[in-house]
mmCIF file of C-alpha atoms and ligand atoms in Angstrom:
data_model
loop_
_atom_site.group_PDB
_atom_site.id
_atom_site.type_symbol
_atom_site.label_atom_id
_atom_site.label_comp_id
_atom_site.label_asym_id
_atom_site.label_seq_id
_atom_site.Cartn_x
_atom_site.Cartn_y
_atom_site.Cartn_z
ATOM 1 C CA UNK E 1 -20.929 57.291 -56.132
ATOM 2 C CA UNK E 2 -22.637 54.108 -57.290
ATOM 3 C CA UNK E 3 -22.529 53.469 -61.010
ATOM 4 C CA UNK E 4 -23.560 50.772 -63.457
ATOM 5 C CA UNK E 5 -21.794 50.444 -66.836
ATOM 6 C CA UNK E 6 -23.739 48.590 -69.499
ATOM 7 C CA UNK E 7 -22.550 47.875 -73.014
ATOM 8 C CA UNK E 8 -22.104 45.120 -75.562
ATOM 9 C CA UNK E 9 -19.033 42.911 -75.640
ATOM 10 C CA UNK E 10 -15.956 44.936 -76.593
ATOM 11 C CA UNK E 11 -17.593 48.305 -75.877
ATOM 12 C CA UNK E 12 -14.695 49.156 -73.558
ATOM 13 C CA UNK E 13 -16.834 49.280 -70.420
ATOM 14 C CA UNK E 14 -14.205 47.327 -68.468
ATOM 15 C CA UNK E 15 -11.427 49.675 -69.572
ATOM 16 C CA UNK E 16 -13.514 52.744 -68.729
ATOM 17 C CA UNK E 17 -14.718 51.299 -65.416
ATOM 18 C CA UNK E 18 -11.087 50.779 -64.388
ATOM 19 C CA UNK E 19 -10.086 54.345 -65.389
ATOM 20 C CA UNK E 20 -13.111 55.976 -63.715
ATOM 21 C CA UNK E 21 -12.678 53.871 -60.563
ATOM 22 C CA UNK E 22 -9.067 55.069 -60.299
ATOM 23 C CA UNK E 23 -9.974 58.713 -60.844
ATOM 24 C CA UNK E 24 -12.758 58.775 -58.231
ATOM 25 C CA UNK E 25 -11.394 56.170 -55.772
ATOM 26 C CA UNK E 26 -14.231 53.739 -56.431
ATOM 27 C CA UNK E 27 -14.249 49.986 -56.348
ATOM 28 C CA UNK E 28 -14.362 48.380 -59.827
ATOM 29 C CA UNK E 29 -16.500 45.261 -59.758
ATOM 30 C CA UNK E 30 -16.221 43.166 -62.912
ATOM 31 C CA UNK E 31 -18.540 40.201 -62.527
ATOM 32 C CA UNK E 32 -16.841 38.430 -65.463
ATOM 33 C CA UNK E 33 -13.468 38.729 -63.654
ATOM 34 C CA UNK E 34 -14.976 37.512 -60.370
ATOM 35 C CA UNK E 35 -16.355 34.472 -62.189
ATOM 36 C CA UNK E 36 -13.070 33.793 -63.998
ATOM 37 C CA UNK E 37 -11.287 33.828 -60.615
ATOM 38 C CA UNK E 38 -13.793 31.507 -58.912
ATOM 39 C CA UNK E 39 -12.140 28.506 -57.247
ATOM 40 C CA UNK E 40 -13.135 25.061 -56.002
ATOM 41 C CA UNK E 41 -15.930 22.735 -57.079
ATOM 42 C CA UNK E 42 -18.002 25.402 -58.838
ATOM 43 C CA UNK E 43 -15.119 26.419 -61.134
ATOM 44 C CA UNK E 44 -15.649 23.672 -63.695
ATOM 45 C CA UNK E 45 -19.372 24.364 -63.984
ATOM 46 C CA UNK E 46 -18.862 28.136 -64.302
ATOM 47 C CA UNK E 47 -16.160 27.699 -66.993
ATOM 48 C CA UNK E 48 -18.420 25.462 -69.070
ATOM 49 C CA UNK E 49 -21.244 28.020 -69.068
ATOM 50 C CA UNK E 50 -18.935 30.966 -69.759
ATOM 51 C CA UNK E 51 -17.109 29.234 -72.625
ATOM 52 C CA UNK E 52 -20.477 28.584 -74.293
ATOM 53 C CA UNK E 53 -21.309 32.306 -74.107
ATOM 54 C CA UNK E 54 -24.266 31.802 -71.748
ATOM 55 C CA UNK E 55 -25.130 33.559 -68.479
ATOM 56 C CA UNK E 56 -23.867 31.917 -65.301
ATOM 57 C CA UNK E 57 -26.767 30.911 -62.967
ATOM 58 C CA UNK E 58 -27.852 33.623 -60.528
ATOM 59 C CA UNK E 59 -27.006 31.694 -57.350
ATOM 60 C CA UNK E 60 -23.268 31.766 -58.204
ATOM 61 C CA UNK E 61 -23.256 35.381 -59.343
ATOM 62 C CA UNK E 62 -25.304 36.768 -56.431
ATOM 63 C CA UNK E 63 -23.049 35.229 -53.791
ATOM 64 C CA UNK E 64 -19.872 36.612 -55.387
ATOM 65 C CA UNK E 65 -21.483 40.021 -55.850
ATOM 66 C CA UNK E 66 -22.818 40.358 -52.280
ATOM 67 C CA UNK E 67 -19.386 39.522 -50.876
ATOM 68 C CA UNK E 68 -17.605 41.997 -53.145
ATOM 69 C CA UNK E 69 -19.976 44.991 -52.839
ATOM 70 C CA UNK E 70 -20.055 44.854 -49.047
ATOM 71 C CA UNK E 71 -16.323 44.128 -48.770
ATOM 72 C CA UNK E 72 -13.396 46.421 -48.014
ATOM 73 C CA UNK E 73 -12.447 49.021 -50.577
ATOM 74 C CA UNK E 74 -15.982 49.917 -51.655
ATOM 75 C CA UNK E 75 -16.688 52.570 -48.988
ATOM 76 C CA UNK E 76 -16.535 55.464 -51.497
ATOM 77 C CA UNK E 77 -18.792 53.645 -53.935
ATOM 78 C CA UNK E 78 -18.485 51.240 -56.840
ATOM 79 C CA UNK E 79 -18.772 50.726 -60.552
ATOM 80 C CA UNK E 80 -20.542 47.584 -61.636
ATOM 81 C CA UNK E 81 -19.175 46.238 -64.908
ATOM 82 C CA UNK E 82 -21.145 43.298 -66.314
ATOM 83 C CA UNK E 83 -23.995 43.389 -63.814
ATOM 84 C CA UNK E 84 -26.963 43.510 -64.121
ATOM 85 C CA UNK E 85 -27.426 41.734 -67.451
ATOM 86 C CA UNK E 86 -31.175 41.260 -67.253
ATOM 87 C CA UNK E 87 -34.225 42.660 -65.465
ATOM 88 C CA UNK E 88 -34.158 39.951 -62.788
ATOM 89 C CA UNK E 89 -30.571 40.890 -61.895
ATOM 90 C CA UNK E 90 -31.519 44.583 -61.821
ATOM 91 C CA UNK E 91 -34.336 43.783 -59.337
ATOM 92 C CA UNK E 92 -31.970 41.772 -57.154
ATOM 93 C CA UNK E 93 -29.416 44.561 -57.159
ATOM 94 C CA UNK E 94 -31.870 47.328 -56.379
ATOM 95 C CA UNK E 95 -33.341 45.321 -53.482
ATOM 96 C CA UNK E 96 -29.912 45.064 -51.887
ATOM 97 C CA UNK E 97 -27.958 48.161 -53.000
ATOM 98 C CA UNK E 98 -28.341 51.645 -54.536
ATOM 99 C CA UNK E 99 -27.545 53.003 -57.964
ATOM 100 C CA UNK E 100 -26.878 56.699 -58.709
ATOM 101 C CA UNK E 101 -26.319 56.510 -62.443
ATOM 102 C CA UNK E 102 -26.469 54.025 -65.280
ATOM 103 C CA UNK E 103 -24.230 54.509 -68.343
ATOM 104 C CA UNK E 104 -24.659 52.729 -71.641
ATOM 105 C CA UNK E 105 -21.436 52.574 -73.663
ATOM 106 C CA UNK E 106 -22.692 51.789 -77.128
ATOM 107 C CA UNK E 107 -20.973 50.285 -80.179
ATOM 108 C CA UNK E 108 -22.370 48.469 -83.229
ATOM 109 C CA UNK E 109 -22.404 44.669 -83.477
ATOM 110 C CA UNK E 110 -19.862 44.833 -86.329
ATOM 111 C CA UNK E 111 -17.456 46.814 -84.161
ATOM 112 C CA UNK E 112 -18.046 44.412 -81.266
ATOM 113 C CA UNK E 113 -17.121 41.417 -83.451
ATOM 114 C CA UNK E 114 -14.030 43.198 -84.809
ATOM 115 C CA UNK E 115 -12.787 44.120 -81.346
ATOM 116 C CA UNK E 116 -13.586 40.856 -79.568
ATOM 117 C CA UNK E 117 -12.017 38.618 -82.214
ATOM 118 C CA UNK E 118 -8.845 40.743 -81.945
ATOM 119 C CA UNK E 119 -8.706 40.720 -78.136
ATOM 120 C CA UNK E 120 -5.707 39.030 -76.501
ATOM 121 C CA UNK E 121 -4.598 38.878 -72.885
ATOM 122 C CA UNK E 122 -1.201 38.161 -71.407
ATOM 123 C CA UNK E 123 -1.011 34.701 -69.838
ATOM 124 C CA UNK E 124 1.548 36.053 -67.333
ATOM 125 C CA UNK E 125 0.517 39.561 -66.221
ATOM 126 C CA UNK E 126 -3.081 39.768 -67.511
ATOM 127 C CA UNK E 127 -2.518 42.933 -69.644
ATOM 128 C CA UNK E 128 -5.076 43.302 -72.450
ATOM 129 C CA UNK E 129 -4.154 44.005 -76.106
ATOM 130 C CA UNK E 130 -6.052 44.065 -79.374
ATOM 131 C CA UNK E 131 -4.640 43.060 -82.742
ATOM 132 C CA UNK E 132 -7.588 44.781 -84.526
ATOM 133 C CA UNK E 133 -7.776 47.973 -82.498
ATOM 134 C CA UNK E 134 -5.969 49.396 -79.483
ATOM 135 C CA UNK E 135 -3.476 48.846 -77.887
ATOM 136 C CA UNK E 136 -1.799 46.718 -80.570
ATOM 137 C CA UNK E 137 1.068 44.532 -79.304
ATOM 138 C CA UNK E 138 4.440 45.456 -80.898
ATOM 139 C CA UNK E 139 5.093 41.788 -81.685
ATOM 140 C CA UNK E 140 2.179 39.450 -82.437
ATOM 141 C CA UNK E 141 1.300 37.199 -79.490
ATOM 142 C CA UNK E 142 3.940 38.722 -77.177
ATOM 143 C CA UNK E 143 3.129 41.015 -74.238
ATOM 144 C CA UNK E 144 4.774 44.471 -74.515
ATOM 145 C CA UNK E 145 4.954 44.711 -70.716
ATOM 146 C CA UNK E 146 6.468 41.419 -69.587
ATOM 147 C CA UNK E 147 7.192 39.308 -72.706
ATOM 148 C CA UNK E 148 4.498 36.761 -71.716
ATOM 149 C CA UNK E 149 2.514 34.855 -74.340
ATOM 150 C CA UNK E 150 -0.711 36.535 -75.493
ATOM 151 C CA UNK E 151 -3.742 34.274 -75.526
ATOM 152 C CA UNK E 152 -7.403 34.488 -76.565
ATOM 153 C CA UNK E 153 -10.180 34.099 -74.014
ATOM 154 C CA UNK E 154 -12.041 30.816 -74.640
ATOM 155 C CA UNK E 155 -15.363 32.682 -75.022
ATOM 156 C CA UNK E 156 -13.897 35.174 -77.527
ATOM 157 C CA UNK E 157 -14.780 33.047 -80.550
ATOM 158 C CA UNK E 158 -17.428 33.972 -83.109
ATOM 159 C CA UNK E 159 -20.030 31.366 -82.005
ATOM 160 C CA UNK E 160 -19.939 32.300 -78.300
ATOM 161 C CA UNK E 161 -19.764 35.997 -79.151
ATOM 162 C CA UNK E 162 -22.937 35.885 -81.296
ATOM 163 C CA UNK E 163 -24.679 34.173 -78.387
ATOM 164 C CA UNK E 164 -23.441 36.857 -75.949
ATOM 165 C CA UNK E 165 -24.564 39.661 -78.295
ATOM 166 C CA UNK E 166 -27.977 37.974 -78.602
ATOM 167 C CA UNK E 167 -28.346 37.968 -74.801
ATOM 168 C CA UNK E 168 -27.264 41.621 -74.753
ATOM 169 C CA UNK E 169 -29.923 42.727 -77.255
ATOM 170 C CA UNK E 170 -32.705 40.523 -75.888
ATOM 171 C CA UNK E 171 -32.138 40.836 -72.152
ATOM 172 C CA UNK E 172 -29.606 43.478 -71.121
ATOM 173 C CA UNK E 173 -31.030 46.264 -73.305
ATOM 174 C CA UNK E 174 -34.406 45.822 -71.560
ATOM 175 C CA UNK E 175 -32.809 47.365 -68.470
ATOM 176 C CA UNK E 176 -32.351 50.567 -70.452
ATOM 177 C CA UNK E 177 -36.101 50.725 -71.071
ATOM 178 C CA UNK E 178 -36.756 50.630 -67.316
ATOM 179 C CA UNK E 179 -34.081 52.953 -66.006
ATOM 180 C CA UNK E 180 -32.810 56.475 -66.746
ATOM 181 C CA UNK E 181 -29.388 56.227 -68.331
ATOM 182 C CA UNK E 182 -26.698 58.262 -70.049
ATOM 183 C CA UNK E 183 -25.665 57.065 -73.509
ATOM 184 C CA UNK E 184 -21.976 57.353 -74.388
ATOM 185 C CA UNK E 185 -20.553 56.778 -77.872
ATOM 186 C CA UNK E 186 -18.119 53.891 -77.332
ATOM 187 C CA UNK E 187 -16.706 54.050 -80.874
ATOM 188 C CA UNK E 188 -14.674 57.164 -80.035
ATOM 189 C CA UNK E 189 -11.061 57.098 -78.782
ATOM 190 C CA UNK E 190 -10.608 55.724 -75.269
ATOM 191 C CA UNK E 191 -9.635 59.195 -73.951
ATOM 192 C CA UNK E 192 -12.717 60.842 -75.494
ATOM 193 C CA UNK E 193 -15.058 58.193 -74.042
ATOM 194 C CA UNK E 194 -13.409 58.769 -70.651
ATOM 195 C CA UNK E 195 -13.823 62.544 -70.976
ATOM 196 C CA UNK E 196 -17.523 62.184 -71.832
ATOM 197 C CA UNK E 197 -18.149 60.055 -68.736
ATOM 198 C CA UNK E 198 -16.165 62.398 -66.459
ATOM 199 C CA UNK E 199 -18.159 65.383 -67.786
ATOM 200 C CA UNK E 200 -21.409 63.717 -66.684
ATOM 201 C CA UNK E 201 -20.016 62.876 -63.250
ATOM 202 C CA UNK E 202 -18.851 66.474 -62.731
HETATM 203 P P1 LIG H 1 -17.448 39.595 -69.512
HETATM 204 O O1 LIG H 1 -16.097 39.383 -68.942
HETATM 205 O O2 LIG H 1 -18.175 40.758 -68.892
HETATM 206 O O3 LIG H 1 -17.467 39.615 -71.027
HETATM 207 O O4 LIG H 1 -18.316 38.281 -69.095
HETATM 208 C C1 LIG H 1 -17.925 37.011 -69.552
HETATM 209 C C2 LIG H 1 -18.953 35.953 -69.189
HETATM 210 O O5 LIG H 1 -19.123 35.894 -67.760
HETATM 211 C C3 LIG H 1 -20.365 36.151 -69.716
HETATM 212 O O6 LIG H 1 -20.510 35.749 -71.069
HETATM 213 C C4 LIG H 1 -21.155 35.231 -68.754
HETATM 214 O O7 LIG H 1 -20.951 33.850 -69.052
HETATM 215 C C5 LIG H 1 -20.457 35.513 -67.425
HETATM 216 N N1 LIG H 1 -21.106 36.652 -66.742
HETATM 217 C C6 LIG H 1 -20.597 37.907 -66.591
HETATM 218 N N2 LIG H 1 -21.458 38.704 -65.943
HETATM 219 C C7 LIG H 1 -22.554 37.928 -65.660
HETATM 220 C C8 LIG H 1 -23.794 38.155 -65.012
HETATM 221 N N3 LIG H 1 -24.124 39.356 -64.520
HETATM 222 N N4 LIG H 1 -24.672 37.126 -64.909
HETATM 223 C C9 LIG H 1 -24.376 35.905 -65.399
HETATM 224 N N5 LIG H 1 -23.234 35.620 -66.032
HETATM 225 C C10 LIG H 1 -22.319 36.603 -66.169
#
């Protein structure tokens, strides 16, 4: 099973991709996470672009993606989360790999802003919380799981977010005009969104 999850920032596509990957034994490929984990000389350049809310140049992304998709753990298939983000990336992907289904997880821009500005991650264990939605940490800025300090991603500020949403509407949504896709209402509860996706996958 080879799936692509597309959605605006905060739509929950990462959360859903993780849950669906676990259920069906697929490999979850988050390009944003791959870029955040990049090491060496390219790290500084990638961080600068990401913190400004812009797209990282294709040469960096393609190399990381090729390595990951053909690596161990993806034999049963994969879910791409955060790739492709424009028509050029879709062309590159389809030249090299297959896609069975594309899902769009949709939320409004207002909901995206509300969720992203409330997003926090644990500096110790990486768990994700949200002070404006779900799951809310019991104590502000403290991780429920390990007691680590909760921090905001550098690109989760209003300026960078507006830029990222602009790229989504201008470039990523064009993919949906060129490809069959299944639209899922991302403003529902996490469990209901999950159920809707599972229903389509059978
Ligand atoms: P995400 O974690 O999916 O919100 O992505 C965070 C940031 O990573 C984006 O704003 C981009 O700077 C970068 N990024 C993620 N996916 C891609 C991609 N497919 N192409 C270029 N840059 C990307």
